Amino acid sequence: MDAEHHPDYPPKRPAEPPRPTPGKSLEVRGRLRMSLVNRRASNWGLESAPWAPSKARGHVVDQLHSWGFREADDTAGNVAELLVSTAVNDGRRLWAVLDL
């Protein structure tokens, strides 16, 4: 005879969430948001359209200029355009995020 007890798997009765108490409302949490500390970040929502890569390039270059980065125009613009054109060609929803 086996001395160890092995619980039944799966359990015979599924676990139930606690039932609400009359007169007491359930706690509702706010929407969680991303948080960056000590970093500069910017984002843009663009349509998946043929004009989106050049629009993203302009957004990225303008944002870098506003932060004081003027020497990265070609490189940053090319990277943004490549990433966005890849997403557009794939036909997905596009969210461009720049984290420096």
XYZ file of N, CA and C in Angstrom:
300
model
N 0.844 -1.185 0.000
C 0.000 0.000 0.000
C 0.881 1.236 0.000
N 0.525 2.210 -0.830
C 1.303 3.449 -0.962
C 0.926 4.411 0.159
N 1.935 4.879 0.906
C 1.675 5.766 2.042
C 1.474 7.212 1.610
N 1.990 7.578 0.434
C 1.861 8.965 -0.032
C 0.473 9.197 -0.608
N -0.033 10.390 -0.375
C -1.338 10.751 -0.931
C -1.127 11.588 -2.184
N -1.710 11.205 -3.275
C -1.620 11.954 -4.531
C -2.992 12.547 -4.824
N -3.086 13.884 -4.907
C -4.397 14.481 -5.194
C -4.862 14.119 -6.605
N -6.148 14.106 -6.769
C -6.712 13.820 -8.085
C -6.346 14.934 -9.053
N -5.981 14.545 -10.253
C -5.702 15.549 -11.272
C -6.447 15.161 -12.522
N -7.158 15.984 -13.154
C -7.521 17.339 -12.753
C -8.489 17.292 -11.583
N -8.604 18.421 -10.879
C -9.508 18.434 -9.736
C -10.930 18.091 -10.173
N -11.665 17.482 -9.293
C -13.025 17.069 -9.633
C -13.950 18.255 -9.830
N -13.724 19.327 -9.082
C -14.553 20.521 -9.195
C -13.654 21.717 -9.501
N -13.926 22.478 -10.549
C -13.057 23.629 -10.861
C -13.148 24.698 -9.776
N -12.054 25.389 -9.588
C -12.034 26.482 -8.612
C -12.924 27.610 -9.099
N -13.626 28.244 -8.202
C -14.515 29.345 -8.551
C -13.974 30.641 -7.984
N -14.123 31.741 -8.721
C -13.715 33.030 -8.154
C -14.647 33.406 -7.005
N -14.191 34.247 -6.085
C -15.060 34.629 -4.976
C -16.304 35.350 -5.488
N -17.413 35.067 -4.877
C -18.666 35.701 -5.280
C -18.752 37.089 -4.652
N -19.338 38.045 -5.383
C -19.446 39.400 -4.828
C -20.383 39.431 -3.625
N -20.019 40.249 -2.670
C -20.832 40.432 -1.477
C -21.873 41.508 -1.773
N -23.135 41.297 -1.407
C -24.154 42.329 -1.669
C -23.780 43.649 -1.003
N -23.907 44.724 -1.762
C -23.616 46.057 -1.239
C -22.147 46.427 -1.313
N -21.316 45.554 -1.793
C -19.881 45.832 -1.878
C -19.453 45.656 -3.334
N -18.871 46.682 -3.911
C -18.490 46.606 -5.319
C -17.102 45.974 -5.444
N -16.853 45.395 -6.610
C -15.545 44.819 -6.874
C -14.547 45.920 -7.180
N -13.311 45.713 -6.784
C -12.261 46.694 -7.033
C -11.886 46.665 -8.513
N -11.805 47.835 -9.113
C -11.454 47.944 -10.518
C -10.128 48.690 -10.623
N -9.153 48.056 -11.287
C -7.853 48.697 -11.469
C -7.859 49.510 -12.752
N -7.099 50.588 -12.757
C -6.948 51.383 -13.965
C -6.080 50.657 -14.974
N -6.075 51.149 -16.176
C -5.277 50.553 -17.232
C -3.798 50.744 -16.935
N -3.028 49.667 -17.041
C -1.599 49.750 -16.810
C -0.934 50.388 -18.024
N 0.004 51.261 -17.770
C 0.710 51.934 -18.859
C 2.201 51.692 -18.735
N 2.880 51.798 -19.868
C 4.316 51.649 -19.879
C 4.947 52.865 -19.206
N 6.025 52.643 -18.480
C 6.690 53.726 -17.783
C 8.172 53.698 -18.104
N 8.707 54.819 -18.558
C 10.136 54.953 -18.805
C 10.687 55.960 -17.817
N 11.809 55.628 -17.210
C 12.425 56.518 -16.243
C 13.798 56.909 -16.780
N 14.084 58.195 -16.768
C 15.371 58.728 -17.229
C 15.668 58.367 -18.680
N 14.645 58.311 -19.523
C 14.830 58.048 -20.951
C 13.897 58.958 -21.737
N 14.346 59.288 -22.912
C 13.489 60.039 -23.825
C 12.792 59.043 -24.730
N 11.530 59.245 -24.956
C 10.780 58.329 -25.811
C 9.711 59.113 -26.547
N 9.353 58.601 -27.704
C 8.307 59.200 -28.495
C 7.664 58.094 -29.318
N 6.383 58.228 -29.619
C 5.742 57.216 -30.459
C 4.698 57.858 -31.348
N 4.431 57.181 -32.457
C 3.464 57.665 -33.426
C 2.672 56.468 -33.933
N 1.398 56.628 -34.099
C 0.570 55.598 -34.720
C 0.377 55.968 -36.186
N 0.804 55.083 -37.071
C 0.705 55.336 -38.506
C -0.115 54.235 -39.170
N -0.803 54.590 -40.237
C -1.526 53.584 -41.006
C -0.534 52.718 -41.760
N -0.959 51.533 -42.097
C -0.137 50.656 -42.922
C -0.399 51.027 -44.381
N 0.217 52.134 -44.813
C -0.006 52.679 -46.151
C 1.345 52.945 -46.819
N 1.357 53.081 -48.130
C 2.629 53.300 -48.840
C 3.368 54.579 -48.420
N 2.659 55.577 -47.929
C 3.309 56.821 -47.531
C 3.885 56.767 -46.117
N 3.603 55.727 -45.354
C 4.010 55.653 -43.942
C 5.528 55.679 -43.725
N 6.353 54.984 -44.542
C 7.799 55.029 -44.284
C 8.389 56.435 -44.340
N 8.010 57.230 -45.332
C 8.561 58.589 -45.416
C 8.020 59.472 -44.296
N 6.773 59.244 -43.891
C 6.183 59.994 -42.779
C 6.920 59.654 -41.476
N 7.214 58.373 -41.260
C 7.942 57.951 -40.060
C 9.341 58.548 -40.048
N 9.988 58.574 -41.209
C 11.323 59.171 -41.307
C 11.274 60.628 -40.864
N 10.283 61.374 -41.339
C 10.150 62.773 -40.959
C 9.899 62.954 -39.474
N 9.018 62.106 -38.891
C 8.749 62.175 -37.453
C 10.024 61.949 -36.643
N 10.779 60.910 -37.019
C 11.987 60.555 -36.260
C 13.022 61.668 -36.348
N 13.263 62.166 -37.535
C 14.266 63.225 -37.709
C 13.844 64.492 -36.973
N 12.581 64.871 -37.072
C 12.099 66.058 -36.354
C 12.235 65.898 -34.839
N 11.908 64.703 -34.324
C 12.015 64.475 -32.886
C 13.470 64.526 -32.434
N 14.363 63.930 -33.210
C 15.793 63.984 -32.860
C 16.300 65.423 -32.868
N 15.861 66.224 -33.817
C 16.256 67.643 -33.854
C 15.753 68.378 -32.620
N 14.520 68.078 -32.202
C 13.985 68.767 -31.021
C 14.748 68.379 -29.751
N 15.373 67.197 -29.752
C 16.182 66.764 -28.612
C 17.631 67.222 -28.719
N 17.983 67.872 -29.823
C 19.338 68.380 -29.981
C 20.283 67.454 -30.727
N 19.789 66.369 -31.305
C 20.627 65.456 -32.090
C 20.498 65.833 -33.564
N 21.515 66.441 -34.126
C 21.441 66.866 -35.529
C 22.308 66.014 -36.447
N 23.263 65.288 -35.892
C 24.196 64.536 -36.728
C 23.672 63.163 -37.154
N 22.559 62.714 -36.628
C 22.054 61.370 -36.924
C 20.941 61.366 -37.964
N 20.817 62.410 -38.751
C 19.703 62.524 -39.703
C 19.593 61.337 -40.654
N 20.646 61.080 -41.421
C 20.576 60.034 -42.446
C 20.425 58.647 -41.841
N 21.228 58.354 -40.841
C 21.195 57.012 -40.250
C 19.855 56.721 -39.596
N 19.404 57.609 -38.728
C 18.132 57.394 -38.028
C 16.968 57.378 -39.012
N 17.000 58.259 -39.989
C 15.934 58.293 -40.990
C 15.885 57.013 -41.808
N 17.061 56.498 -42.187
C 17.114 55.252 -42.962
C 16.599 54.066 -42.148
N 16.989 54.011 -40.874
C 16.536 52.910 -40.016
C 15.016 52.974 -39.836
N 14.492 54.157 -39.551
C 13.040 54.301 -39.371
C 12.305 53.906 -40.647
N 12.803 54.359 -41.778
C 12.153 54.049 -43.052
C 12.190 52.550 -43.344
N 13.315 51.905 -43.049
C 13.429 50.461 -43.276
C 12.469 49.679 -42.383
N 12.416 50.027 -41.109
C 11.533 49.313 -40.179
C 10.061 49.484 -40.559
N 9.692 50.702 -40.897
C 8.287 50.963 -41.221
C 7.912 50.335 -42.558
N 8.791 50.403 -43.545
C 8.461 49.793 -44.842
C 8.333 48.281 -44.712
N 9.145 47.669 -43.831
C 9.016 46.236 -43.589
C 7.665 45.916 -42.978
N 7.236 46.704 -42.007
C 5.935 46.478 -41.373
C 4.794 46.713 -42.368
N 4.905 47.731 -43.197
C 3.854 48.021 -44.183
C 3.765 46.894 -45.204
N 4.912 46.408 -45.669
C 4.907 45.320 -46.653
C 4.352 44.029 -46.059
N 4.473 43.882 -44.746
C 3.938 42.703 -44.072
C 2.430 42.832 -43.840
N 1.906 44.057 -43.960
C 0.470 44.275 -43.821
C -0.023 44.299 -42.390
N 0.827 44.605 -41.450
C 0.449 44.625 -40.038
C 0.166 46.041 -39.572
N -0.475 46.124 -38.405
C -0.691 47.421 -37.774
C 0.658 47.924 -37.274
N 0.879 49.194 -37.395
C 2.208 49.737 -37.173
C 2.234 50.670 -35.981
N 3.160 50.451 -35.077
C 3.432 51.365 -33.978
C 4.915 51.635 -33.987
N 5.299 52.867 -34.245
C 6.713 53.224 -34.269
C 7.090 53.795 -32.921
N 8.102 53.233 -32.297
C 8.555 53.695 -30.998
C 10.044 53.987 -31.079
N 10.434 55.151 -30.636
C 11.839 55.527 -30.603
C 12.237 55.690 -29.149
N 13.200 54.921 -28.718
C 13.660 54.947 -27.328
C 15.138 55.272 -27.327
N 15.500 56.425 -26.815
C 16.920 56.817 -26.763
C 17.395 56.894 -25.337
